[in-house]
CSV table of C-alpha atoms in Angstrom, one decimal:
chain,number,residue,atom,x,y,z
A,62,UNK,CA,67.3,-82.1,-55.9
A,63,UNK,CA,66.0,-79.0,-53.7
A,64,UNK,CA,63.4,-80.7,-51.1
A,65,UNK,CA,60.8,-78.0,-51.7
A,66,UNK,CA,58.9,-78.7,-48.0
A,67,UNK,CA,61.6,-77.9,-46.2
A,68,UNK,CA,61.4,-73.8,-45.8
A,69,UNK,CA,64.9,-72.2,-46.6
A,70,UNK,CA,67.0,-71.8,-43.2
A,71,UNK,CA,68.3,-68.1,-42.9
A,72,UNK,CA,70.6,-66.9,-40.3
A,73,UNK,CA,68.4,-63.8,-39.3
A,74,UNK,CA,67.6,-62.7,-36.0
A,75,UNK,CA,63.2,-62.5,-35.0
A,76,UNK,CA,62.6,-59.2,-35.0
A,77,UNK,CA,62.1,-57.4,-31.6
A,78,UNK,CA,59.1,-56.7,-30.4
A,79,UNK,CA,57.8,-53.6,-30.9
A,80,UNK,CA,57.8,-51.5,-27.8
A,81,UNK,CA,54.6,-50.9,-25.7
A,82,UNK,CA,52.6,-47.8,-26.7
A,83,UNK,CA,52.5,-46.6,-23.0
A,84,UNK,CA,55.8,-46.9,-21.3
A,85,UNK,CA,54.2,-47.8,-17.6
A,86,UNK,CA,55.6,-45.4,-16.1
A,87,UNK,CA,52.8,-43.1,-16.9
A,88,UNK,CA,50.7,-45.7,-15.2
A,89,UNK,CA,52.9,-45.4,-12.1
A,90,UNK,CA,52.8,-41.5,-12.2
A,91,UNK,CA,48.7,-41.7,-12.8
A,92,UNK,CA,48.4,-43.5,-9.3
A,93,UNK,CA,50.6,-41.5,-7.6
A,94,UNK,CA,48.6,-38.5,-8.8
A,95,UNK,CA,45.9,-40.4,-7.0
A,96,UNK,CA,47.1,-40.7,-3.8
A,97,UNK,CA,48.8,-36.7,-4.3
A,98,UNK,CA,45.2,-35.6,-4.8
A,99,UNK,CA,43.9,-37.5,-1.7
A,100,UNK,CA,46.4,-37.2,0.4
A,101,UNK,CA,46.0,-33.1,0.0
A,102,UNK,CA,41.7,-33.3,0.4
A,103,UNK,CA,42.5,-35.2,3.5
A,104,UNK,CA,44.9,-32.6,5.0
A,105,UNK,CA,42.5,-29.5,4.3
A,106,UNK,CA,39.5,-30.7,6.8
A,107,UNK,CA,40.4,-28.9,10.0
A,108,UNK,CA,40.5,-25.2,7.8
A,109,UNK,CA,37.0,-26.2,7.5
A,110,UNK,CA,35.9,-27.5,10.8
A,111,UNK,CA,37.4,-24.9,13.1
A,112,UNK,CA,34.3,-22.3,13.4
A,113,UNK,CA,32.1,-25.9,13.9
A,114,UNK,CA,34.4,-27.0,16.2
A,115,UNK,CA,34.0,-23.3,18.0
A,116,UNK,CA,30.5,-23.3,18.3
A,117,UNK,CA,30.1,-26.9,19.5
A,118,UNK,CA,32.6,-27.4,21.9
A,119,UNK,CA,34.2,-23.6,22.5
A,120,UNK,CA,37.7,-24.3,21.3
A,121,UNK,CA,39.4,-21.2,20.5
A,122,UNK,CA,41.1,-20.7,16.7
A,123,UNK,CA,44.7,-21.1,18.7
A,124,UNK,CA,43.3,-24.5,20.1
A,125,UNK,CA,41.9,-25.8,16.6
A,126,UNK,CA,45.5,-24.3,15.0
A,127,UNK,CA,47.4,-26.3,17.9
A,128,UNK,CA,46.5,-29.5,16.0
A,129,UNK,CA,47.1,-28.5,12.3
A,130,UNK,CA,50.8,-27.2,13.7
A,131,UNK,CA,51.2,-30.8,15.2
A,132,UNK,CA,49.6,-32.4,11.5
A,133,UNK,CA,51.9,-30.0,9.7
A,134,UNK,CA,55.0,-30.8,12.2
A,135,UNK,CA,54.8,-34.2,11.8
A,136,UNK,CA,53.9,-34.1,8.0
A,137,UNK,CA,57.3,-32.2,7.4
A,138,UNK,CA,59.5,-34.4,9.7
A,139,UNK,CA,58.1,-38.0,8.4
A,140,UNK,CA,58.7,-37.2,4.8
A,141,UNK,CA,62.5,-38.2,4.9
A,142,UNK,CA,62.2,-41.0,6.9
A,143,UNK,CA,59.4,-41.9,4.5
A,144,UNK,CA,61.8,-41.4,1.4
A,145,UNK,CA,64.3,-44.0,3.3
A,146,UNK,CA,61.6,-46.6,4.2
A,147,UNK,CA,60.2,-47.0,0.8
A,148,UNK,CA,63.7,-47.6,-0.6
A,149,UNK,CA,64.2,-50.2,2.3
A,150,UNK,CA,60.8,-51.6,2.2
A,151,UNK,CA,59.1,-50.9,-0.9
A,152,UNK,CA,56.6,-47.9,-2.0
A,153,UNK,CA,53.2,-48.9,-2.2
A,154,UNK,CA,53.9,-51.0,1.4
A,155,UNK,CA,54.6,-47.4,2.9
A,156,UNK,CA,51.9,-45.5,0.9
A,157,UNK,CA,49.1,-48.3,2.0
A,158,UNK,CA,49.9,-48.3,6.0
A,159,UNK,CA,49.9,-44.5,5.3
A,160,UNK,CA,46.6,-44.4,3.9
A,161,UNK,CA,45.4,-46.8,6.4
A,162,UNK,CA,46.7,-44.4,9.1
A,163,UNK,CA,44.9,-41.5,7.6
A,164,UNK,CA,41.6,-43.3,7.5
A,165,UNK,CA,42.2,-44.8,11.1
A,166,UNK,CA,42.9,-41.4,12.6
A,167,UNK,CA,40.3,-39.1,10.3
A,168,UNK,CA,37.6,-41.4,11.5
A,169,UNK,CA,38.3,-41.8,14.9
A,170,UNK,CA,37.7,-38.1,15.1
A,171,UNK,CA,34.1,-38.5,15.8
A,172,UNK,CA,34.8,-39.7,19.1
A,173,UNK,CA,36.3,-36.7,20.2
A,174,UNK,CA,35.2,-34.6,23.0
A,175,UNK,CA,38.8,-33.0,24.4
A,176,UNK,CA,41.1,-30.9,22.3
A,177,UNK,CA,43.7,-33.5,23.0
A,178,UNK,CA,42.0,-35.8,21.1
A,179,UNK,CA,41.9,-33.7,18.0
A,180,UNK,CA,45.2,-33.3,18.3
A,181,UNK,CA,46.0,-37.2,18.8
A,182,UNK,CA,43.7,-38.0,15.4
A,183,UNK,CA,44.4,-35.2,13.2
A,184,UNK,CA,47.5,-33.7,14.9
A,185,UNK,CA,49.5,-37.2,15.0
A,186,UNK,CA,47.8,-40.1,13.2
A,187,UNK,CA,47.1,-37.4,10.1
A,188,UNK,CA,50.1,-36.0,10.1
A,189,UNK,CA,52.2,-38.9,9.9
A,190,UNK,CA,49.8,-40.9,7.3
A,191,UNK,CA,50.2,-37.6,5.4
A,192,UNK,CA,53.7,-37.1,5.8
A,193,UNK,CA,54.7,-40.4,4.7
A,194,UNK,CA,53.0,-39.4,1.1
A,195,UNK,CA,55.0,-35.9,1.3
A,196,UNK,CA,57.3,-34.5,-1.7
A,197,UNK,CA,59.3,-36.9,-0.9
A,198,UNK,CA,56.9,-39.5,-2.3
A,199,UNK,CA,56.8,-37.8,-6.1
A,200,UNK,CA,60.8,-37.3,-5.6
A,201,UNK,CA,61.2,-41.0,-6.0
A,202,UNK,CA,58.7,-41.8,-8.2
A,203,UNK,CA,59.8,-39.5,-10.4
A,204,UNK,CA,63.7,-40.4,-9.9
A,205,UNK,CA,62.8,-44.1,-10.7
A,206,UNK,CA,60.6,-44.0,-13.5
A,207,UNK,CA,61.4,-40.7,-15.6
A,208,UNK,CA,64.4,-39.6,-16.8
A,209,UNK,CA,62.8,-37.6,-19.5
A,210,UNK,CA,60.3,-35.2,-18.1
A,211,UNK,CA,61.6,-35.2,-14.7
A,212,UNK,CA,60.4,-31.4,-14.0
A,213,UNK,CA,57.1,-31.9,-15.9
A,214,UNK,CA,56.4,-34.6,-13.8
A,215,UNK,CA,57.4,-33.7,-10.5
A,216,UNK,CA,55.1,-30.3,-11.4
A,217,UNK,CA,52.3,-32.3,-12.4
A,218,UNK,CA,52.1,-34.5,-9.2
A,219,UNK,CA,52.7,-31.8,-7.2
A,220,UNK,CA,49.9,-30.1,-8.5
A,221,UNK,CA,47.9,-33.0,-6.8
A,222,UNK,CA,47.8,-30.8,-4.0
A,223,UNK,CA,46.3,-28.5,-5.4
A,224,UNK,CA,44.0,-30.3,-7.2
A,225,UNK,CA,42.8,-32.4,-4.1
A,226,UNK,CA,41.8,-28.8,-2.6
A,227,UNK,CA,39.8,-28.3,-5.7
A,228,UNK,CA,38.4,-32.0,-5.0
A,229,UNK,CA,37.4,-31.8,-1.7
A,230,UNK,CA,37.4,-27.9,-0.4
A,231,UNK,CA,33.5,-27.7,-1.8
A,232,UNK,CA,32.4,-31.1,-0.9
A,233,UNK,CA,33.4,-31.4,2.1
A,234,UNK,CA,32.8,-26.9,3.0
A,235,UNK,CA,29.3,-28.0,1.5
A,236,UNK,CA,29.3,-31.7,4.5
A,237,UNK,CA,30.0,-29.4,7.5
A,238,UNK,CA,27.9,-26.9,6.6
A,239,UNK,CA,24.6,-29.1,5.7
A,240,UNK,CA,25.7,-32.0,7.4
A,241,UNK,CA,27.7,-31.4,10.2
A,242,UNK,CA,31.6,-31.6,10.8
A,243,UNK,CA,31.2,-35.7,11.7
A,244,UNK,CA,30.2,-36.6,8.6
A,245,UNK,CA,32.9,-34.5,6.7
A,246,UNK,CA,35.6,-36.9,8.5
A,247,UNK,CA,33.8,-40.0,7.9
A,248,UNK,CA,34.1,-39.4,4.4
A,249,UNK,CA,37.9,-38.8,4.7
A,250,UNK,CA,38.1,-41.8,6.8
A,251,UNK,CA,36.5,-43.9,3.7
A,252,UNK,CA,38.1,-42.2,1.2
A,253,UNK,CA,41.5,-42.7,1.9
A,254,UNK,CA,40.7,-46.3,2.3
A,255,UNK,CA,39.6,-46.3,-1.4
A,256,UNK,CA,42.4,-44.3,-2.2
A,257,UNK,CA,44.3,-47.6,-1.1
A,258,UNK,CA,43.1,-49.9,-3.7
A,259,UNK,CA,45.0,-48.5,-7.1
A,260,UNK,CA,48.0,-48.1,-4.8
A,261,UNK,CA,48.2,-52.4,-4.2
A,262,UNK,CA,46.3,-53.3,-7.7
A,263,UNK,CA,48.7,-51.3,-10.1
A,264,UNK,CA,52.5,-49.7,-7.8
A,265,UNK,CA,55.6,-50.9,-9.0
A,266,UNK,CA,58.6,-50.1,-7.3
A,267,UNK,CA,61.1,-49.8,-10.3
A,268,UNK,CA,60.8,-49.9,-13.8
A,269,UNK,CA,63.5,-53.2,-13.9
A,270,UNK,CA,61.0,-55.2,-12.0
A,271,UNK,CA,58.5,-55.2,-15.4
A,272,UNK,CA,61.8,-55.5,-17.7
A,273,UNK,CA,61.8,-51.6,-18.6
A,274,UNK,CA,64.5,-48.9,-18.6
A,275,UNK,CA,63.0,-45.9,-16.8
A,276,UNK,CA,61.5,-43.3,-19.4
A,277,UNK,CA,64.0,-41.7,-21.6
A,278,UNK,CA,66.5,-43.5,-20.5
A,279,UNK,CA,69.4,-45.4,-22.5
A,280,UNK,CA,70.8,-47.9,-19.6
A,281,UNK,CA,69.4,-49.0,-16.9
A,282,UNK,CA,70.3,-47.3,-13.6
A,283,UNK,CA,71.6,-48.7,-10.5
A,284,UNK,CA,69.6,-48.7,-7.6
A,285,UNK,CA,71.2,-47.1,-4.7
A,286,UNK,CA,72.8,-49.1,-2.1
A,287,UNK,CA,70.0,-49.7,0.8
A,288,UNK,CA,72.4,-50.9,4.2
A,289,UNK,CA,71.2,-50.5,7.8
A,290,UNK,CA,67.8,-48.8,8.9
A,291,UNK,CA,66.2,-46.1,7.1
A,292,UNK,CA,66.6,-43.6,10.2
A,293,UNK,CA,70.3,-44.2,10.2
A,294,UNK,CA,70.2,-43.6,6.6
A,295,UNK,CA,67.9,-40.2,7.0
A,296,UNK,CA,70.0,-39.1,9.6
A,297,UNK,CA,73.3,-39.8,7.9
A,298,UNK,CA,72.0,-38.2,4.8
A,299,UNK,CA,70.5,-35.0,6.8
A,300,UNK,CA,74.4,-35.3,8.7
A,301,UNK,CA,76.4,-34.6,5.3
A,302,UNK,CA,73.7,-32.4,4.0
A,303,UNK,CA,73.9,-30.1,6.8
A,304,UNK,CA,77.7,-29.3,6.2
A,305,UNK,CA,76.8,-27.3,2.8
A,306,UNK,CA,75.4,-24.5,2.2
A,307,UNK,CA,73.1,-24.9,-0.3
A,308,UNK,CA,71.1,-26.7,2.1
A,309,UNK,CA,70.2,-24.5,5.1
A,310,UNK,CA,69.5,-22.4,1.6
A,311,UNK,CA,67.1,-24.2,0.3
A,312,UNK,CA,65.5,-25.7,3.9
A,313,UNK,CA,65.4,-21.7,4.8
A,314,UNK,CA,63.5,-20.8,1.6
A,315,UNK,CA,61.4,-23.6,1.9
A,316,UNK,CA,60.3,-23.0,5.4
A,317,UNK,CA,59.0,-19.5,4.2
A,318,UNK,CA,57.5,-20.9,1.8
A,319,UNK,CA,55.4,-23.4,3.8
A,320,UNK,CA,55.0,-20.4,6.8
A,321,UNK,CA,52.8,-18.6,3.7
A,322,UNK,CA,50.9,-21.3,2.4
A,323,UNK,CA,49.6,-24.5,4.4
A,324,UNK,CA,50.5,-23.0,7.3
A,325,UNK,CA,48.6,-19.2,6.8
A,326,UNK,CA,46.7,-19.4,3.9
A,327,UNK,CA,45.6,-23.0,3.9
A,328,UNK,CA,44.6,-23.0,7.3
A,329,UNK,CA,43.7,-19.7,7.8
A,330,UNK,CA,42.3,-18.0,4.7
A,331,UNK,CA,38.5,-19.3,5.6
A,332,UNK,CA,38.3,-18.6,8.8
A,333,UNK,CA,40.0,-14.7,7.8
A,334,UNK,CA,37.2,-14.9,5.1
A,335,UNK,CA,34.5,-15.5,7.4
A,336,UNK,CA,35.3,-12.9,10.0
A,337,UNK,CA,34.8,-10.3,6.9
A,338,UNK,CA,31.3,-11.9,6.7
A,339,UNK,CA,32.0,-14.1,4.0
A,340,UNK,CA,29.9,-17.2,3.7
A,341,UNK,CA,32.2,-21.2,5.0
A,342,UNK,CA,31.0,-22.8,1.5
A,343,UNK,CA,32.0,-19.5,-0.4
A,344,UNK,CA,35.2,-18.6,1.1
A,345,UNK,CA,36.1,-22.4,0.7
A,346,UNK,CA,34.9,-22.2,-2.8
A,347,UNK,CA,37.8,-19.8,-2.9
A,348,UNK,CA,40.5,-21.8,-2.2
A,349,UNK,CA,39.8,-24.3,-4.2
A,350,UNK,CA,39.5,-21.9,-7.1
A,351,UNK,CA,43.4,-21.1,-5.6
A,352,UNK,CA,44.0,-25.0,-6.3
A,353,UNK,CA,42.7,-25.1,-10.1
A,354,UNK,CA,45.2,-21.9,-11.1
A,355,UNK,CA,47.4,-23.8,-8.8
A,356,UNK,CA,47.5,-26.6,-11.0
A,357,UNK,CA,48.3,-24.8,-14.2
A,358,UNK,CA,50.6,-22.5,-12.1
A,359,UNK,CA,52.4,-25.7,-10.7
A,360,UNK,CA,53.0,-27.4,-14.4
A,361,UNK,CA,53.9,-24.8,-15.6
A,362,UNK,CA,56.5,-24.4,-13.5
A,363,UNK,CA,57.7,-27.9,-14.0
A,364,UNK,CA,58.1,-26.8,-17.5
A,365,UNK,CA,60.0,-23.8,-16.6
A,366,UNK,CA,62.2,-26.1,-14.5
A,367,UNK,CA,63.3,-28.0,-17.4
A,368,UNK,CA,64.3,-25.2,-19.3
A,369,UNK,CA,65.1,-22.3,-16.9
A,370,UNK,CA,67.6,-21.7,-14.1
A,371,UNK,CA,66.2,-23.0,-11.1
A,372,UNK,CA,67.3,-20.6,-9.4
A,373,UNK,CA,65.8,-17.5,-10.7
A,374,UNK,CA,62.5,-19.3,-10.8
A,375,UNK,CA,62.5,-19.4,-7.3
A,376,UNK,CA,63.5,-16.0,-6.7
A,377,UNK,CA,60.4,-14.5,-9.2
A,378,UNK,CA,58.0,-16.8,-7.5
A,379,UNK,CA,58.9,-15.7,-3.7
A,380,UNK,CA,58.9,-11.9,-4.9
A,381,UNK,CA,55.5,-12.1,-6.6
A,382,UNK,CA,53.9,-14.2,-3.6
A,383,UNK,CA,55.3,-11.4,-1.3
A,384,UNK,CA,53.3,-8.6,-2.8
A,385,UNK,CA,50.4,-10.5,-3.2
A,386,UNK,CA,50.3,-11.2,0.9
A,387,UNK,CA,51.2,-7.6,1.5
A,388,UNK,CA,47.4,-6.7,-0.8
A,389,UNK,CA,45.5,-9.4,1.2
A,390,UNK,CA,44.1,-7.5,4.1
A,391,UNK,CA,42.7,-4.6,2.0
A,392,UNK,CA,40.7,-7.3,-0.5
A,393,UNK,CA,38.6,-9.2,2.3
A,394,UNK,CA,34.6,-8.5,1.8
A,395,UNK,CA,31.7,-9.8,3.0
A,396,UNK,CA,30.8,-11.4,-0.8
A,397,UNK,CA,33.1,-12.0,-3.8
A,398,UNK,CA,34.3,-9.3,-5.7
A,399,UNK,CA,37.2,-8.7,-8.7
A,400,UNK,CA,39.5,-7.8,-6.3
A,401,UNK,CA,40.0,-11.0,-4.4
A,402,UNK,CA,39.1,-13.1,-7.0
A,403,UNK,CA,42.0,-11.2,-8.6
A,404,UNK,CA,44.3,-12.9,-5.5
A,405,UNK,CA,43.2,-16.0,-5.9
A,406,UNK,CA,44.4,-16.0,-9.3
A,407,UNK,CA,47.5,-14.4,-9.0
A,408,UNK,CA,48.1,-16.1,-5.7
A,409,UNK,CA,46.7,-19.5,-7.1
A,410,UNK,CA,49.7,-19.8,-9.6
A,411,UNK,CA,52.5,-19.3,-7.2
A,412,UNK,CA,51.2,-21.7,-4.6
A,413,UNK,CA,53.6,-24.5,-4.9
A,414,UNK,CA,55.1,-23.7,-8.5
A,415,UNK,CA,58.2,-23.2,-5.7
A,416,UNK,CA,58.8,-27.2,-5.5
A,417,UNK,CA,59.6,-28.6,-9.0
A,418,UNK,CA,62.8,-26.0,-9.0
A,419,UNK,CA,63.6,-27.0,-5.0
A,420,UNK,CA,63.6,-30.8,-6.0
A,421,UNK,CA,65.9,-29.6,-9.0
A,422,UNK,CA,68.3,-28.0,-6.7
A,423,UNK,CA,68.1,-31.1,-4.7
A,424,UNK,CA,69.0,-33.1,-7.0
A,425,UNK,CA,71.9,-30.9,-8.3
A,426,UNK,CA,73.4,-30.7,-5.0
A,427,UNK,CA,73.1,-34.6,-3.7
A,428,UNK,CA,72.1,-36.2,-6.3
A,429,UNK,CA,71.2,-40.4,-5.5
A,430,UNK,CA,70.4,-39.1,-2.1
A,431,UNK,CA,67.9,-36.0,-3.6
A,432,UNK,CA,64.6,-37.7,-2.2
A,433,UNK,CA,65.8,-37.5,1.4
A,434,UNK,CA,67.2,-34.3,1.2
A,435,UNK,CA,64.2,-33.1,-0.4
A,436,UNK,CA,62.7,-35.1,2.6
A,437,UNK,CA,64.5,-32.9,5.0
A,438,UNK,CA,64.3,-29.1,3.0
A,439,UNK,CA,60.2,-30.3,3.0
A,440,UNK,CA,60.4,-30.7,6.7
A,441,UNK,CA,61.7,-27.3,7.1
A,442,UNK,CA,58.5,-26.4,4.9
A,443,UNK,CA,56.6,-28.1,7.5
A,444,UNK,CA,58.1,-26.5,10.7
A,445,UNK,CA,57.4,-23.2,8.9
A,446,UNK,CA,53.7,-24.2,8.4
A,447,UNK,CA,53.5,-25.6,12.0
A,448,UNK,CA,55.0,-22.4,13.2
A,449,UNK,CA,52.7,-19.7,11.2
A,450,UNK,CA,49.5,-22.0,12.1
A,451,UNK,CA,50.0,-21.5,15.5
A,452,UNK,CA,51.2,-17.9,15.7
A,453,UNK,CA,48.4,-16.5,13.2
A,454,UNK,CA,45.7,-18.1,15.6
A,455,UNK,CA,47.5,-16.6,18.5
A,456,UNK,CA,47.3,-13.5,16.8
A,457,UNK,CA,43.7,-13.3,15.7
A,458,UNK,CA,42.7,-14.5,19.4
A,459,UNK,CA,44.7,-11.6,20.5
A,460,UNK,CA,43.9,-8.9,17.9
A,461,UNK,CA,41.2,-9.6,16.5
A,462,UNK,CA,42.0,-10.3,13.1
A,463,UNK,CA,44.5,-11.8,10.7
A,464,UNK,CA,46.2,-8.3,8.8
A,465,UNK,CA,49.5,-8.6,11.3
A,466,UNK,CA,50.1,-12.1,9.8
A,467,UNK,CA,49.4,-11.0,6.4
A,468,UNK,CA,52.4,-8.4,6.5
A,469,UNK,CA,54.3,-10.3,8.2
A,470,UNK,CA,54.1,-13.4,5.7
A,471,UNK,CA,54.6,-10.5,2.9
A,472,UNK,CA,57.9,-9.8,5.0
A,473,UNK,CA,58.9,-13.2,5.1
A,474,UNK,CA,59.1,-13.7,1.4
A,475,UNK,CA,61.2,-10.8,1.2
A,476,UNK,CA,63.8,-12.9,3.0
A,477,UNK,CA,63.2,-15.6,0.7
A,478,UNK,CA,63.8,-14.1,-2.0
A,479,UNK,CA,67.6,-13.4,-0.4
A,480,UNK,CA,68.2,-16.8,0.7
A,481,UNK,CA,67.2,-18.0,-2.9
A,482,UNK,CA,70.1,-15.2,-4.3
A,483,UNK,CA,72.6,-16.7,-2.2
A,484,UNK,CA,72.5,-19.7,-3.8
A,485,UNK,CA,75.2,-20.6,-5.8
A,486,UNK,CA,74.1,-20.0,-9.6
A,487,UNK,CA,75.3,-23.8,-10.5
A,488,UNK,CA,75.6,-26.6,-7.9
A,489,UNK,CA,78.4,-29.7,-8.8
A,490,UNK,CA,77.3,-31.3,-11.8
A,491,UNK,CA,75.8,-34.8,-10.6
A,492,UNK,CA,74.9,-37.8,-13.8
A,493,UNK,CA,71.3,-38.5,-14.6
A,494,UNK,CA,71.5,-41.7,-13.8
A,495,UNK,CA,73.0,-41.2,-10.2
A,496,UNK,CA,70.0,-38.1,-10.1
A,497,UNK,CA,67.6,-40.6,-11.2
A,498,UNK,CA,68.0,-43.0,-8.6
């Protein structure tokens, strides 16, 4: 006889568990977006300060612009020792003591009573918090966790920037203006100590670590080999880099690129505003109206990137930027009008549409070691910012006003454009998985 309570065995394997409805990578990407957006807010404050920090203490613009070419100097040359340390020593350590240095030197600020100062807190500390949350930052991310939607993503967070101009530009125009340049600071001290808190509750360094395949992917990738300190690595990376061509390239385009926008128009389009007559809080209302077509102008491009020549993206971009610098000087007023508005928006889109194609490229050309060559071209970015800071102040204490940097910038992009034609039309094949690493 059939014993009826015993249930019929059956060879049949449980069924798997059905995936989770949000791979947590997007979790990953939303607080990196996070820190993107602060760590950009953060950045803009001395654009802002530098006719406060005129009238109170008699610094000249080249004095203010000493210390944004030391933030954006630094910024540019931490990012690739950044990209090596947070493969040595884990991302959300780096991106907390980078925060933490942000807030340290932001609020120390309002001790300050010497220019050096200003350049010790905003120049050094700011600029190497800042740095260590570069490009390089959303280059591994992005390598770890996506393998699918690599250029949407990597034009997404670096939209950030943009958007953390939109964030903070008007609060923070609107603190100096009604509440003096102190308290502008003291809330960038704060804030980047909030920013902190998603970064140690939710970061994951790899998606293995929660038992997932990064997103899109069929296998799961090996990380890269970590031996020996992350500067030997940086500068061992930057040493085979630097024999190939596509490199000085792409760090050559990229340092125009960052000559015409942190370094001129982020830092200088305000005060340029302002000596037109235009009100602080309207001409900053401006640029962040720059960093919300910025946005859709950055995404879009990450879109483009995973469908387009890289290439030829960057070459349209650099041309277009070019002729808008070139219109600049004759669209200044003393209120808004459709002219400059017009800029904004046309201006607004190409911003930084240029780095989702440039990370591309990057990872073309080296592959596993993309994010510290990215590192690197971004430093380039950042010596052209530092370089343009300084210069355009030099030039409005000396002239008078900003038009010789305009058409100069205008100039430069010109070049770009070149560099970004002598690129070979298809670098060496390199596998996803290696690219994704």
């Amino acid at each position: 006889m059939t014993d009826l309570s015993t249930p019929p065995q059956t060879d049949a394997a449980p069924a798997p568990a059905s995936p989770p409805r949000l791979h947590y990578a997007w979790v990953v990407a939303g607080v990196a977006l996070v820190v993107l957006v602060g760590s950009a807010g953060f950045r803009s404050t001395p654009g802002l300060m530098m006719d406060a920090l005129n009238s109170e203490f008699g610094w000249s613009h080249a004095t203010v612009s000493s210390a944004v070419s030391v933030n954006l100097t630094l910024y540019g040359l931490t990012a690739p020792f950044a990209a090596a340390l947070m493969d040595r020593f884990g991302v959300r350590l780096v991106t907390v003591c980078a925060l933490l240095l942000i807030a340290t030197g932001s609020g120390l600020t309002v001790l300050m009573t010497e220019p050096w100062q200003l350049v010790l807190c905003w120049g050094v500390l700011v600029g190497l918090g800042s740095g260590s949350m570069a490009g390089a930052f959303a280059t591994t991310i992005t390598g770890r966790w996506f393998q699918a939607h690599q250029g949407l993503v990597t034009g997404v967070l670096t939209a950030a920037g943009a958007a953390g101009n939109l964030v903070f530009m008007p609060v923070l125009a609107a603190l100096v203006t009604e509440h003096g340049w102190r308290t502008a600071v003291v809330v960038v001290s704060l804030a980047a100590t909030a920013v902190a808190v998603p970064v140690l509750l939710l970061m994951r360094e790899r998606p293995a670590d929660l038992g997932l395949l990064p997103l899109g992917a069929q296998e799961q990738p090996a990380p890269p080999a970590v031996t020996g300190s992350a500067l030997a690595r940086s500068l061992r990376v930057l040493k085979e880099a630097a024999r190939t061509r596509a490199f000085w390239l792409l760090a050559g385009s990229f340092a125009i690129c960052g000559a015409t926008t942190n370094g001129l128009v982020g830092t200088h389009f305000i005060p340029a505003a302002h000596d037109h007559g235009m009100p602080v809080t309207t001409a900053a209302g401006l640029l962040a109206l720059v960093g919300v077509f910025d946005v859709a102008g950055t995404v879009a491009s990450g879109w483009f990137t995973d469908r387009f020549d890289s290439r030829a993206l960057l070459v349209t971009y650099y041309a277009l930027r070019g002729v808008s610098l070139l219109f600049l000087p004759q669209l200044f007023a003393d209120s808004l009008h459709p002219p400059i508005l017009a800029f904004v928006i046309f201006y607004g889109l190409d911003w930084v549409a240029t780095v989702p194609p440039t990370i591309a490229l990057c990872r073309r050309h080296f592959g596993a070691d993309a994010p510290v060559v990215f590192g690197w071209v971004l430093a380039a970015h950042q010596v052209g910012a530092a370089v343009v800071a300084s210069l355009a102040g030099l030039a409005r204490d000396r002239f008078g006003d900003y038009d010789l940097a305009w058409y100069v910038a205008g100039g430069l992009c010109g070049l770009a454009v070149l560099l970004c034609l002598a690129l070979a039309r298809r670098g060496p094949a390199v596998p996803a998985a290696a690219a994704a690493g």
